[in-house]
PDB file of C-alpha atoms in Angstrom:
ATOM      1  CA  MET A 177      15.017  -5.709 -18.037  1.00  0.00           C
ATOM      2  CA  THR A 178      17.890  -4.690 -15.819  1.00  0.00           C
ATOM      3  CA  THR A 179      17.570  -6.193 -12.343  1.00  0.00           C
ATOM      4  CA  GLY A 180      21.061  -6.100 -10.932  1.00  0.00           C
ATOM      5  CA  LYS A 181      21.121  -2.697  -9.221  1.00  0.00           C
ATOM      6  CA  THR A 182      19.433  -1.681  -6.016  1.00  0.00           C
ATOM      7  CA  ASN A 183      19.388   2.085  -6.181  1.00  0.00           C
ATOM      8  CA  ALA A 184      16.753   3.764  -4.030  1.00  0.00           C
ATOM      9  CA  PRO A 185      13.773   4.993  -6.080  1.00  0.00           C
ATOM     10  CA  ALA A 186      12.486   8.410  -6.879  1.00  0.00           C
ATOM     11  CA  ALA A 187      10.778  10.035  -9.817  1.00  0.00           C
ATOM     12  CA  THR A 188      10.471  13.468 -11.344  1.00  0.00           C
ATOM     13  CA  GLY A 189       7.218  13.067 -13.269  1.00  0.00           C
ATOM     14  CA  ALA A 190       6.089  12.277 -16.800  1.00  0.00           C
ATOM     15  CA  ASN A 191       8.014  13.315 -19.867  1.00  0.00           C
ATOM     16  CA  GLU A 192       6.576  14.692 -23.103  1.00  0.00           C
ATOM     17  CA  ASP A 193       5.604  11.263 -24.496  1.00  0.00           C
ATOM     18  CA  GLY A 194       3.748  10.339 -21.316  1.00  0.00           C
ATOM     19  CA  GLN A 195       6.312   7.884 -19.991  1.00  0.00           C
ATOM     20  CA  LEU A 196       7.154   8.007 -16.312  1.00  0.00           C
ATOM     21  CA  ARG A 197      10.775   8.861 -15.623  1.00  0.00           C
ATOM     22  CA  THR A 198      12.809   8.251 -12.544  1.00  0.00           C
ATOM     23  CA  GLY A 199      15.322  10.810 -11.382  1.00  0.00           C
ATOM     24  CA  PRO A 200      17.435  11.850  -8.383  1.00  0.00           C
ATOM     25  CA  ALA A 201      16.920  10.050  -5.105  1.00  0.00           C
ATOM     26  CA  SER A 202      14.119  11.454  -2.952  1.00  0.00           C
ATOM     27  CA  ARG A 203      12.650  10.683   0.456  1.00  0.00           C
ATOM     28  CA  VAL A 204      11.424   7.356  -0.919  1.00  0.00           C
ATOM     29  CA  ALA A 205      15.057   6.255  -0.819  1.00  0.00           C
ATOM     30  CA  ARG A 206      15.346   6.381   2.989  1.00  0.00           C
ATOM     31  CA  GLN A 207      15.796   2.977   4.522  1.00  0.00           C
ATOM     32  CA  THR A 208      15.253   3.614   8.198  1.00  0.00           C
ATOM     33  CA  THR A 209      14.634   0.915  10.766  1.00  0.00           C
ATOM     34  CA  GLY A 210      12.294   0.602  13.699  1.00  0.00           C
ATOM     35  CA  VAL A 211       8.532   1.006  13.827  1.00  0.00           C
ATOM     36  CA  THR A 212       8.515   4.816  13.977  1.00  0.00           C
ATOM     37  CA  GLY A 213      11.138   5.128  11.237  1.00  0.00           C
ATOM     38  CA  ASP A 214       9.349   2.653   8.980  1.00  0.00           C
ATOM     39  CA  TRP A 215       6.054   4.504   9.406  1.00  0.00           C
ATOM     40  CA  ALA A 216       7.640   7.873   8.584  1.00  0.00           C
ATOM     41  CA  ASN A 217       9.536   6.381   5.663  1.00  0.00           C
ATOM     42  CA  ALA A 218       6.342   4.810   4.286  1.00  0.00           C
ATOM     43  CA  LEU A 219       4.449   8.081   4.637  1.00  0.00           C
ATOM     44  CA  ASP A 220       7.218   9.988   2.871  1.00  0.00           C
ATOM     45  CA  GLY A 221       7.271   7.423   0.080  1.00  0.00           C
ATOM     46  CA  ALA A 222       3.511   7.526  -0.320  1.00  0.00           C
ATOM     47  CA  LEU A 223       3.480  11.329  -0.468  1.00  0.00           C
ATOM     48  CA  ASP A 224       6.263  11.335  -3.052  1.00  0.00           C
ATOM     49  CA  ALA A 225       4.539   8.698  -5.191  1.00  0.00           C
ATOM     50  CA  ALA A 226       1.334  10.733  -5.111  1.00  0.00           C
ATOM     51  CA  GLY A 227       2.797  14.219  -5.387  1.00  0.00           C
ATOM     52  CA  ILE A 228       5.459  13.546  -8.010  1.00  0.00           C
ATOM     53  CA  LEU A 229       3.763  10.946 -10.188  1.00  0.00           C
ATOM     54  CA  GLY A 230       0.100  11.215  -9.280  1.00  0.00           C
ATOM     55  CA  PHE A 231      -0.165   7.627  -8.037  1.00  0.00           C
ATOM     56  CA  HIS A 232      -3.055   6.751  -5.717  1.00  0.00           C
ATOM     57  CA  VAL A 233      -1.773   5.121  -2.526  1.00  0.00           C
ATOM     58  CA  ILE A 234      -2.856   3.431   0.706  1.00  0.00           C
ATOM     59  CA  PRO A 235      -0.906   2.502   3.867  1.00  0.00           C
ATOM     60  CA  LEU A 236       0.108  -1.162   4.207  1.00  0.00           C
ATOM     61  CA  SER A 237       0.868  -3.299   7.240  1.00  0.00           C
ATOM     62  CA  VAL A 238       4.002  -5.378   7.651  1.00  0.00           C
ATOM     63  CA  ARG A 239       2.022  -8.242   6.063  1.00  0.00           C
ATOM     64  CA  LYS A 240       1.571  -6.141   2.893  1.00  0.00           C
ATOM     65  CA  LEU A 241      -2.182  -5.872   3.536  1.00  0.00           C
ATOM     66  CA  PRO A 242      -4.227  -2.650   3.785  1.00  0.00           C
ATOM     67  CA  ALA A 243      -3.382  -1.264   7.211  1.00  0.00           C
ATOM     68  CA  ILE A 244      -6.769   0.209   8.135  1.00  0.00           C
ATOM     69  CA  ARG A 245      -9.334  -2.191   9.547  1.00  0.00           C
ATOM     70  CA  SER A 246     -12.745  -2.253   7.885  1.00  0.00           C
ATOM     71  CA  PRO A 247     -15.504  -0.432   9.820  1.00  0.00           C
ATOM     72  CA  HIS A 248     -18.061  -2.991   8.587  1.00  0.00           C
ATOM     73  CA  ASP A 249     -18.969  -6.553   9.436  1.00  0.00           C
ATOM     74  CA  LYS A 250     -17.589  -9.316   7.225  1.00  0.00           C
ATOM     75  CA  GLY A 251     -19.449  -9.706   3.950  1.00  0.00           C
ATOM     76  CA  HIS A 252     -20.288  -6.036   3.422  1.00  0.00           C
ATOM     77  CA  SER A 253     -20.403  -4.561  -0.084  1.00  0.00           C
ATOM     78  CA  CYS A 254     -19.413  -0.977   0.776  1.00  0.00           C
ATOM     79  CA  LYS A 255     -16.541   0.434  -1.283  1.00  0.00           C
ATOM     80  CA  GLY A 256     -16.194   3.661   0.622  1.00  0.00           C
ATOM     81  CA  GLU A 257     -19.631   5.137   0.063  1.00  0.00           C
ATOM     82  CA  CYS A 258     -20.045   5.385   3.840  1.00  0.00           C
ATOM     83  CA  GLY A 259     -17.290   8.013   3.989  1.00  0.00           C
ATOM     84  CA  GLN A 260     -15.168   6.088   6.494  1.00  0.00           C
ATOM     85  CA  LEU A 261     -11.685   4.669   5.984  1.00  0.00           C
ATOM     86  CA  GLY A 262     -11.016   0.942   5.910  1.00  0.00           C
ATOM     87  CA  HIS A 263     -12.065  -0.127   2.412  1.00  0.00           C
ATOM     88  CA  GLY A 264      -8.676  -1.305   1.183  1.00  0.00           C
ATOM     89  CA  ILE A 265      -7.722  -0.235  -2.295  1.00  0.00           C
ATOM     90  CA  HIS A 266     -10.967   1.764  -2.582  1.00  0.00           C
ATOM     91  CA  ASP A 267      -9.429   4.253  -0.105  1.00  0.00           C
ATOM     92  CA  ALA A 268      -6.499   4.959  -2.433  1.00  0.00           C
ATOM     93  CA  SER A 269      -5.848   8.645  -3.026  1.00  0.00           C
ATOM     94  CA  ASN A 270      -3.239  11.028  -4.390  1.00  0.00           C
ATOM     95  CA  ASP A 271      -4.478  13.877  -2.186  1.00  0.00           C
ATOM     96  CA  PRO A 272      -1.755  14.621   0.407  1.00  0.00           C
ATOM     97  CA  ASP A 273      -4.209  15.552   3.160  1.00  0.00           C
ATOM     98  CA  ARG A 274      -6.132  12.302   2.743  1.00  0.00           C
ATOM     99  CA  ILE A 275      -2.895  10.314   2.640  1.00  0.00           C
ATOM    100  CA  ARG A 276      -1.734  11.889   5.908  1.00  0.00           C
ATOM    101  CA  ALA A 277      -5.151  11.175   7.432  1.00  0.00           C
ATOM    102  CA  MET A 278      -4.888   7.494   6.451  1.00  0.00           C
ATOM    103  CA  PHE A 279      -1.411   7.178   7.905  1.00  0.00           C
ATOM    104  CA  ASP A 280      -2.506   8.951  11.092  1.00  0.00           C
ATOM    105  CA  VAL A 281      -5.104   6.207  11.554  1.00  0.00           C
ATOM    106  CA  ALA A 282      -2.626   3.457  10.614  1.00  0.00           C
ATOM    107  CA  ARG A 283       0.265   4.252  12.950  1.00  0.00           C
ATOM    108  CA  HIS A 284       1.469   0.671  12.600  1.00  0.00           C
ATOM    109  CA  ALA A 285       1.892   0.969   8.818  1.00  0.00           C
ATOM    110  CA  SER A 286       5.342   0.120   7.478  1.00  0.00           C
ATOM    111  CA  GLY A 287       4.698   0.438   3.772  1.00  0.00           C
ATOM    112  CA  TYR A 288       2.389   1.771   1.114  1.00  0.00           C
ATOM    113  CA  GLY A 289       0.538   0.288  -1.821  1.00  0.00           C
ATOM    114  CA  ILE A 290       0.199   1.918  -5.237  1.00  0.00           C
ATOM    115  CA  ALA A 291      -3.192   1.320  -6.857  1.00  0.00           C
ATOM    116  CA  CYS A 292      -3.123  -0.172 -10.338  1.00  0.00           C
ATOM    117  CA  GLY A 293      -5.453   0.743 -13.177  1.00  0.00           C
ATOM    118  CA  LEU A 294      -6.163   4.335 -12.129  1.00  0.00           C
ATOM    119  CA  ALA A 295      -5.596   7.542 -14.098  1.00  0.00           C
ATOM    120  CA  PRO A 296      -3.344   9.155 -15.042  1.00  0.00           C
ATOM    121  CA  HIS A 297      -0.992   6.213 -15.638  1.00  0.00           C
ATOM    122  CA  HIS A 298      -3.215   3.109 -15.406  1.00  0.00           C
ATOM    123  CA  LEU A 299      -0.379   1.183 -13.788  1.00  0.00           C
ATOM    124  CA  ILE A 300       0.004  -2.540 -14.524  1.00  0.00           C
ATOM    125  CA  GLY A 301       2.404  -4.749 -12.598  1.00  0.00           C
ATOM    126  CA  LEU A 302       3.993  -8.148 -13.026  1.00  0.00           C
ATOM    127  CA  ASP A 303       4.969  -9.885  -9.779  1.00  0.00           C
ATOM    128  CA  LEU A 304       7.839 -12.248 -10.610  1.00  0.00           C
ATOM    129  CA  ASP A 305       8.395 -14.732  -7.788  1.00  0.00           C
ATOM    130  CA  ARG A 306      11.767 -16.438  -7.344  1.00  0.00           C
ATOM    131  CA  LYS A 307      11.255 -18.941  -4.539  1.00  0.00           C
ATOM    132  CA  ASN A 308      10.054 -22.442  -3.741  1.00  0.00           C
ATOM    133  CA  GLY A 309      11.610 -23.814  -6.912  1.00  0.00           C
ATOM    134  CA  VAL A 310       9.871 -21.330  -9.250  1.00  0.00           C
ATOM    135  CA  ASP A 311      11.687 -18.548 -11.125  1.00  0.00           C
ATOM    136  CA  GLY A 312       9.191 -16.019 -12.437  1.00  0.00           C
ATOM    137  CA  VAL A 313      11.912 -14.009 -14.201  1.00  0.00           C
ATOM    138  CA  TRP A 314      12.947 -17.029 -16.263  1.00  0.00           C
ATOM    139  CA  GLU A 315       9.291 -17.912 -16.919  1.00  0.00           C
ATOM    140  CA  LEU A 316       8.654 -14.384 -18.226  1.00  0.00           C
ATOM    141  CA  ARG A 317      11.660 -14.649 -20.523  1.00  0.00           C
ATOM    142  CA  LYS A 318      10.364 -17.946 -21.923  1.00  0.00           C
ATOM    143  CA  LEU A 319       6.895 -16.454 -22.365  1.00  0.00           C
ATOM    144  CA  ALA A 320       8.343 -13.457 -24.209  1.00  0.00           C
ATOM    145  CA  ALA A 321      10.439 -15.690 -26.479  1.00  0.00           C
ATOM    146  CA  ARG A 322       7.471 -17.939 -27.345  1.00  0.00           C
ATOM    147  CA  ASN A 323       5.289 -14.974 -28.254  1.00  0.00           C
ATOM    148  CA  GLY A 324       7.856 -12.736 -29.906  1.00  0.00           C
ATOM    149  CA  ILE A 325       7.558 -10.034 -27.253  1.00  0.00           C
ATOM    150  CA  ALA A 326      10.346  -7.483 -26.992  1.00  0.00           C
ATOM    151  CA  VAL A 327      10.456  -6.563 -23.302  1.00  0.00           C
ATOM    152  CA  PRO A 328      11.889  -3.039 -22.977  1.00  0.00           C
ATOM    153  CA  ARG A 329      13.603  -1.602 -19.927  1.00  0.00           C
ATOM    154  CA  THR A 330      11.158  -0.403 -17.307  1.00  0.00           C
ATOM    155  CA  VAL A 331      11.117   0.266 -13.579  1.00  0.00           C
ATOM    156  CA  ILE A 332      11.925  -2.896 -11.618  1.00  0.00           C
ATOM    157  CA  ILE A 333      11.367  -3.210  -7.868  1.00  0.00           C
ATOM    158  CA  ALA A 334      13.321  -5.843  -5.936  1.00  0.00           C
ATOM    159  CA  THR A 335      11.281  -7.732  -3.348  1.00  0.00           C
ATOM    160  CA  PRO A 336      12.720  -9.043  -0.066  1.00  0.00           C
ATOM    161  CA  SER A 337      12.171 -12.673  -1.113  1.00  0.00           C
ATOM    162  CA  GLY A 338      14.420 -12.330  -4.173  1.00  0.00           C
ATOM    163  CA  GLY A 339      11.729 -11.629  -6.752  1.00  0.00           C
ATOM    164  CA  TYR A 340      10.903  -8.535  -8.762  1.00  0.00           C
ATOM    165  CA  HIS A 341       7.979  -6.297  -9.653  1.00  0.00           C
ATOM    166  CA  ALA A 342       7.919  -4.851 -13.184  1.00  0.00           C
ATOM    167  CA  TRP A 343       5.880  -1.677 -13.678  1.00  0.00           C
ATOM    168  CA  TRP A 344       4.094  -0.726 -16.903  1.00  0.00           C
ATOM    169  CA  SER A 345       1.696   2.024 -17.935  1.00  0.00           C
ATOM    170  CA  GLY A 346      -1.475   0.811 -19.633  1.00  0.00           C
ATOM    171  CA  PRO A 347      -4.198   2.169 -21.905  1.00  0.00           C
ATOM    172  CA  ALA A 348      -7.128   3.934 -20.259  1.00  0.00           C
ATOM    173  CA  ASP A 349      -9.777   1.862 -22.020  1.00  0.00           C
ATOM    174  CA  VAL A 350      -8.522  -1.621 -21.073  1.00  0.00           C
ATOM    175  CA  LYS A 351      -9.276  -3.265 -17.731  1.00  0.00           C
ATOM    176  CA  VAL A 352      -6.530  -5.698 -16.750  1.00  0.00           C
ATOM    177  CA  PRO A 353      -7.676  -8.421 -14.343  1.00  0.00           C
ATOM    178  CA  ASN A 354      -5.606  -9.586 -11.374  1.00  0.00           C
ATOM    179  CA  ARG A 355      -4.430 -13.117 -12.037  1.00  0.00           C
ATOM    180  CA  ALA A 356      -2.107 -15.512 -10.227  1.00  0.00           C
ATOM    181  CA  GLY A 357      -0.058 -17.818 -12.442  1.00  0.00           C
ATOM    182  CA  HIS A 358      -2.221 -17.132 -15.500  1.00  0.00           C
ATOM    183  CA  LEU A 359       0.658 -16.178 -17.781  1.00  0.00           C
ATOM    184  CA  ALA A 360       3.163 -18.659 -16.337  1.00  0.00           C
ATOM    185  CA  PRO A 361       4.157 -20.164 -12.973  1.00  0.00           C
ATOM    186  CA  GLY A 362       5.540 -17.480 -10.680  1.00  0.00           C
ATOM    187  CA  VAL A 363       4.183 -14.658 -12.855  1.00  0.00           C
ATOM    188  CA  ASP A 364       1.268 -12.793 -11.260  1.00  0.00           C
ATOM    189  CA  VAL A 365      -0.578  -9.875 -12.852  1.00  0.00           C
ATOM    190  CA  ARG A 366      -1.533  -6.820 -10.806  1.00  0.00           C
ATOM    191  CA  GLY A 367      -4.220  -4.837 -12.597  1.00  0.00           C
ATOM    192  CA  SER A 368      -7.462  -2.986 -11.899  1.00  0.00           C
ATOM    193  CA  GLY A 369      -8.439  -3.308  -8.252  1.00  0.00           C
ATOM    194  CA  GLY A 370      -4.958  -4.510  -7.279  1.00  0.00           C
ATOM    195  CA  TYR A 371      -1.903  -2.738  -5.928  1.00  0.00           C
ATOM    196  CA  LEU A 372       1.881  -2.877  -5.967  1.00  0.00           C
ATOM    197  CA  VAL A 373       4.040  -2.458  -2.866  1.00  0.00           C
ATOM    198  CA  GLY A 374       5.863   0.853  -3.176  1.00  0.00           C
ATOM    199  CA  PRO A 375       9.664   1.061  -2.991  1.00  0.00           C
ATOM    200  CA  GLY A 376      10.897   1.975   0.459  1.00  0.00           C
ATOM    201  CA  SER A 377       8.166  -0.150   2.084  1.00  0.00           C
ATOM    202  CA  ARG A 378       9.141  -2.706   4.694  1.00  0.00           C
ATOM    203  CA  SER A 379       7.360  -6.044   5.076  1.00  0.00           C
ATOM    204  CA  ALA A 380       7.991  -8.847   7.534  1.00  0.00           C
ATOM    205  CA  ALA A 381      10.517 -10.235   5.033  1.00  0.00           C
ATOM    206  CA  GLY A 382      12.442  -6.992   4.495  1.00  0.00           C
ATOM    207  CA  LEU A 383      12.650  -3.882   2.341  1.00  0.00           C
ATOM    208  CA  TYR A 384      11.367  -3.210  -1.178  1.00  0.00           C
ATOM    209  CA  THR A 385      13.949  -1.306  -3.244  1.00  0.00           C
ATOM    210  CA  LEU A 386      14.515  -0.121  -6.801  1.00  0.00           C
ATOM    211  CA  ALA A 387      16.560  -2.653  -8.783  1.00  0.00           C
ATOM    212  CA  SER A 388      16.945  -0.615 -11.965  1.00  0.00           C
ATOM    213  CA  ASP A 389      19.095   2.450 -12.530  1.00  0.00           C
ATOM    214  CA  PRO A 390      16.883   5.526 -11.968  1.00  0.00           C
ATOM    215  CA  ASN A 391      18.899   7.460 -14.534  1.00  0.00           C
ATOM    216  CA  GLU A 392      18.419   4.890 -17.311  1.00  0.00           C
ATOM    217  CA  VAL A 393      14.872   3.570 -17.168  1.00  0.00           C
ATOM    218  CA  VAL A 394      11.281   4.759 -17.480  1.00  0.00           C
ATOM    219  CA  VAL A 395       7.968   3.118 -16.696  1.00  0.00           C
ATOM    220  CA  GLU A 396       7.245   1.987 -20.236  1.00  0.00           C
ATOM    221  CA  PRO A 397       3.878   1.400 -21.909  1.00  0.00           C
ATOM    222  CA  ILE A 398       2.927  -2.275 -21.713  1.00  0.00           C
ATOM    223  CA  PRO A 399       3.922  -4.208 -24.875  1.00  0.00           C
ATOM    224  CA  GLU A 400       0.741  -4.808 -26.874  1.00  0.00           C
ATOM    225  CA  ARG A 401       1.156  -8.582 -27.151  1.00  0.00           C
ATOM    226  CA  LEU A 402       1.828  -8.912 -23.418  1.00  0.00           C
ATOM    227  CA  LEU A 403      -1.312  -6.894 -22.708  1.00  0.00           C
ATOM    228  CA  GLN A 404      -3.293  -9.228 -24.958  1.00  0.00           C
ATOM    229  CA  LEU A 405      -2.080 -12.239 -22.999  1.00  0.00           C
ATOM    230  CA  MET A 406      -2.965 -10.561 -19.703  1.00  0.00           C
ATOM    231  CA  THR A 407      -6.516  -9.819 -20.782  1.00  0.00           C
ATOM    232  CA  ALA A 408      -7.261 -12.936 -22.843  1.00  0.00           C
ATOM    233  CA  ASP A 409     -10.293 -14.948 -21.758  1.00  0.00           C
ATOM    234  CA  THR A 410      -8.608 -18.220 -22.569  1.00  0.00           C
ATOM    235  CA  THR A 411     -10.942 -21.148 -23.020  1.00  0.00           C
ATOM    236  CA  ARG A 412      -9.427 -23.928 -20.971  1.00  0.00           C
ATOM    237  CA  PRO A 413     -10.353 -27.606 -21.013  1.00  0.00           C
ATOM    238  CA  ARG A 414     -12.679 -28.668 -18.236  1.00  0.00           C
ATOM    239  CA  PRO A 415     -11.142 -30.695 -15.426  1.00  0.00           C
ATOM    240  CA  ALA A 416     -11.055 -34.428 -15.998  1.00  0.00           C
ATOM    241  CA  ARG A 417     -13.358 -34.791 -12.993  1.00  0.00           C
ATOM    242  CA  PRO A 418     -15.743 -32.158 -11.607  1.00  0.00           C
ATOM    243  CA  PHE A 419     -14.394 -30.261  -8.623  1.00  0.00           C
ATOM    244  CA  THR A 420     -16.959 -30.754  -5.883  1.00  0.00           C
ATOM    245  CA  GLY A 421     -14.847 -29.801  -2.884  1.00  0.00           C
ATOM    246  CA  ARG A 422     -15.708 -26.934  -0.571  1.00  0.00           C
ATOM    247  CA  VAL A 423     -13.032 -24.255  -0.287  1.00  0.00           C
ATOM    248  CA  THR A 424     -13.093 -22.552   3.116  1.00  0.00           C
ATOM    249  CA  GLY A 425     -10.138 -20.189   2.733  1.00  0.00           C
ATOM    250  CA  GLY A 426     -11.906 -17.325   0.997  1.00  0.00           C
ATOM    251  CA  ARG A 427     -11.098 -15.841  -2.398  1.00  0.00           C
ATOM    252  CA  THR A 428      -7.348 -16.254  -1.967  1.00  0.00           C
ATOM    253  CA  LEU A 429      -7.554 -20.028  -1.631  1.00  0.00           C
ATOM    254  CA  VAL A 430     -10.252 -20.241  -4.320  1.00  0.00           C
ATOM    255  CA  GLY A 431      -7.879 -18.490  -6.725  1.00  0.00           C
ATOM    256  CA  LEU A 432      -5.048 -20.894  -5.946  1.00  0.00           C
ATOM    257  CA  VAL A 433      -7.330 -23.869  -6.445  1.00  0.00           C
ATOM    258  CA  ARG A 434      -8.253 -22.389  -9.834  1.00  0.00           C
ATOM    259  CA  VAL A 435      -4.566 -22.270 -10.777  1.00  0.00           C
ATOM    260  CA  VAL A 436      -4.466 -26.051 -10.368  1.00  0.00           C
ATOM    261  CA  LEU A 437      -7.787 -26.652 -12.142  1.00  0.00           C
ATOM    262  CA  ASP A 438      -6.702 -24.515 -15.110  1.00  0.00           C
ATOM    263  CA  ALA A 439      -3.232 -26.058 -15.425  1.00  0.00           C
ATOM    264  CA  PRO A 440      -2.495 -27.327 -18.948  1.00  0.00           C
ATOM    265  CA  GLN A 441      -1.261 -30.859 -19.534  1.00  0.00           C
ATOM    266  CA  GLY A 442       2.391 -31.152 -18.570  1.00  0.00           C
ATOM    267  CA  GLN A 443       2.227 -28.329 -16.003  1.00  0.00           C
ATOM    268  CA  ARG A 444      -0.242 -29.768 -13.496  1.00  0.00           C
ATOM    269  CA  ASN A 445       2.329 -30.884 -10.942  1.00  0.00           C
ATOM    270  CA  SER A 446       4.487 -27.751 -11.168  1.00  0.00           C
ATOM    271  CA  ARG A 447       1.432 -25.520 -10.786  1.00  0.00           C
ATOM    272  CA  LEU A 448       0.181 -27.615  -7.886  1.00  0.00           C
ATOM    273  CA  TYR A 449       3.527 -27.106  -6.128  1.00  0.00           C
ATOM    274  CA  TRP A 450       3.492 -23.358  -6.807  1.00  0.00           C
ATOM    275  CA  ALA A 451      -0.121 -22.993  -5.652  1.00  0.00           C
ATOM    276  CA  ALA A 452       0.557 -25.082  -2.542  1.00  0.00           C
ATOM    277  CA  CYS A 453       3.564 -22.947  -1.590  1.00  0.00           C
ATOM    278  CA  ARG A 454       1.517 -19.779  -1.924  1.00  0.00           C
ATOM    279  CA  ALA A 455      -1.372 -21.316   0.016  1.00  0.00           C
ATOM    280  CA  PHE A 456       0.861 -22.383   2.912  1.00  0.00           C
ATOM    281  CA  GLU A 457       2.470 -18.932   2.975  1.00  0.00           C
ATOM    282  CA  HIS A 458      -0.996 -17.429   3.442  1.00  0.00           C
ATOM    283  CA  ALA A 459      -1.797 -20.097   6.036  1.00  0.00           C
ATOM    284  CA  GLY A 460       1.374 -19.205   7.899  1.00  0.00           C
ATOM    285  CA  ALA A 461       0.222 -15.584   7.930  1.00  0.00           C
ATOM    286  CA  GLY A 462      -3.021 -16.695   9.571  1.00  0.00           C
ATOM    287  CA  LEU A 463      -5.403 -16.142   6.645  1.00  0.00           C
ATOM    288  CA  PHE A 464      -6.781 -19.686   6.841  1.00  0.00           C
ATOM    289  CA  PRO A 465      -5.799 -23.056   8.408  1.00  0.00           C
ATOM    290  CA  ALA A 466      -3.044 -25.028   6.704  1.00  0.00           C
ATOM    291  CA  ASP A 467      -5.291 -28.092   6.688  1.00  0.00           C
ATOM    292  CA  SER A 468      -7.902 -26.184   4.677  1.00  0.00           C
ATOM    293  CA  ALA A 469      -5.259 -25.449   2.051  1.00  0.00           C
ATOM    294  CA  HIS A 470      -4.121 -29.083   2.065  1.00  0.00           C
ATOM    295  CA  ASP A 471      -7.647 -30.445   1.614  1.00  0.00           C
ATOM    296  CA  ALA A 472      -8.671 -28.003  -1.104  1.00  0.00           C
ATOM    297  CA  LEU A 473      -5.523 -28.554  -3.163  1.00  0.00           C
ATOM    298  CA  THR A 474      -5.746 -32.328  -2.763  1.00  0.00           C
ATOM    299  CA  GLN A 475      -9.252 -32.263  -4.214  1.00  0.00           C
ATOM    300  CA  ALA A 476      -8.162 -29.931  -7.028  1.00  0.00           C
ATOM    301  CA  ALA A 477      -5.305 -32.274  -7.914  1.00  0.00           C
ATOM    302  CA  ALA A 478      -7.733 -35.188  -8.047  1.00  0.00           C
ATOM    303  CA  ALA A 479     -10.054 -33.194 -10.322  1.00  0.00           C
ATOM    304  CA  VAL A 480      -7.265 -32.808 -12.915  1.00  0.00           C
ATOM    305  CA  ASP A 481      -6.362 -36.501 -12.606  1.00  0.00           C
ATOM    306  CA  LEU A 482      -2.991 -36.166 -10.922  1.00  0.00           C
ATOM    307  CA  PRO A 483      -2.136 -39.511  -9.298  1.00  0.00           C
ATOM    308  CA  ASP A 484      -2.978 -39.440  -5.594  1.00  0.00           C
ATOM    309  CA  ASN A 485       0.525 -40.365  -4.426  1.00  0.00           C
ATOM    310  CA  GLU A 486       2.143 -37.778  -6.717  1.00  0.00           C
ATOM    311  CA  ALA A 487      -0.191 -35.019  -5.545  1.00  0.00           C
ATOM    312  CA  ALA A 488       0.257 -35.944  -1.889  1.00  0.00           C
ATOM    313  CA  ALA A 489       4.040 -35.844  -2.226  1.00  0.00           C
ATOM    314  CA  THR A 490       3.949 -32.478  -4.018  1.00  0.00           C
ATOM    315  CA  ILE A 491       1.676 -30.847  -1.438  1.00  0.00           C
ATOM    316  CA  ALA A 492       3.690 -32.297   1.451  1.00  0.00           C
ATOM    317  CA  SER A 493       6.916 -31.014  -0.096  1.00  0.00           C
ATOM    318  CA  ALA A 494       5.462 -27.519  -0.430  1.00  0.00           C
ATOM    319  CA  ARG A 495       4.210 -27.607   3.160  1.00  0.00           C
ATOM    320  CA  ARG A 496       7.662 -28.604   4.468  1.00  0.00           C
ATOM    321  CA  ALA A 497       9.364 -25.930   2.356  1.00  0.00           C
ATOM    322  CA  VAL A 498       7.110 -23.163   3.671  1.00  0.00           C
ATOM    323  CA  LEU A 499       6.019 -24.199   7.162  1.00  0.00           C
ATOM    324  CA  GLY A 500       8.753 -26.619   8.195  1.00  0.00           C
ATOM    325  CA  ALA A 501       8.881 -30.339   8.787  1.00  0.00           C
ATOM    326  CA  THR A 502       7.220 -30.256  12.194  1.00  0.00           C
ATOM    327  CA  THR A 503       4.218 -28.111  11.228  1.00  0.00           C
TER     328      THR A 503
END
């Protein structure tokens, strides 16, 4: 994978073998500043992604979350059957009129998300984090070497935090689950029901840009062995002690707790640190209290028999790294 260049992205469609090719720079490449400019840039990028490649898109806020508030009370099960907007990835569309309607509602949007798993390309993404002591790019290289996976060139998006998103096209008959840290620390899978932040989007941390040369790469089909690892229902050993704690941070915190509970021997502390950093990032964004993250991860560490003092030091280190020493 080539990740050194930061050319602005664009695409001209699919070639004869079904691969998605990038081409000359388009409106997605604009890197304007200011709220109005970011909104217009995001809308242009979303329309290009839909019109040129057929991707289904939604507007995103500066926090990289769906920008349209749900019309329902918390706990609803509606996925758009009501006909209103505000159902997250279930609103995703490649119809230009619907896209404009979504952005008209979300005037604060500064980016757009590209839905994974949908026809015609069944997009799969790998989110490779490079922060808080974890290098997802290096972890992916080690994973590929251990499993004999040849990783071809594909479209790579540079994230503002120094990481990368790798895009793949997948088979229509395979559902790829969204998983955090399942393949390796710092390597998150974006599959069916998930989305990737489109190039040209601006988050609170900065701009998402194309890192690969648009004249040299295509969105390649996912390597078969990598797809197998993404979809494997791995049987993991049960925690040394049952996890009886109550997690009050919603599905996001539950997933991070599961990363710790599923950590193999020799990786428990490193995965605890990674999960704690992600949890405190979400806490800093206001998704749940930092103390809830601290308590849940402390109990998860105890369930996998990490020594109390080691776990406490790891969680405290992650909290300082993300939220600061005085938080």
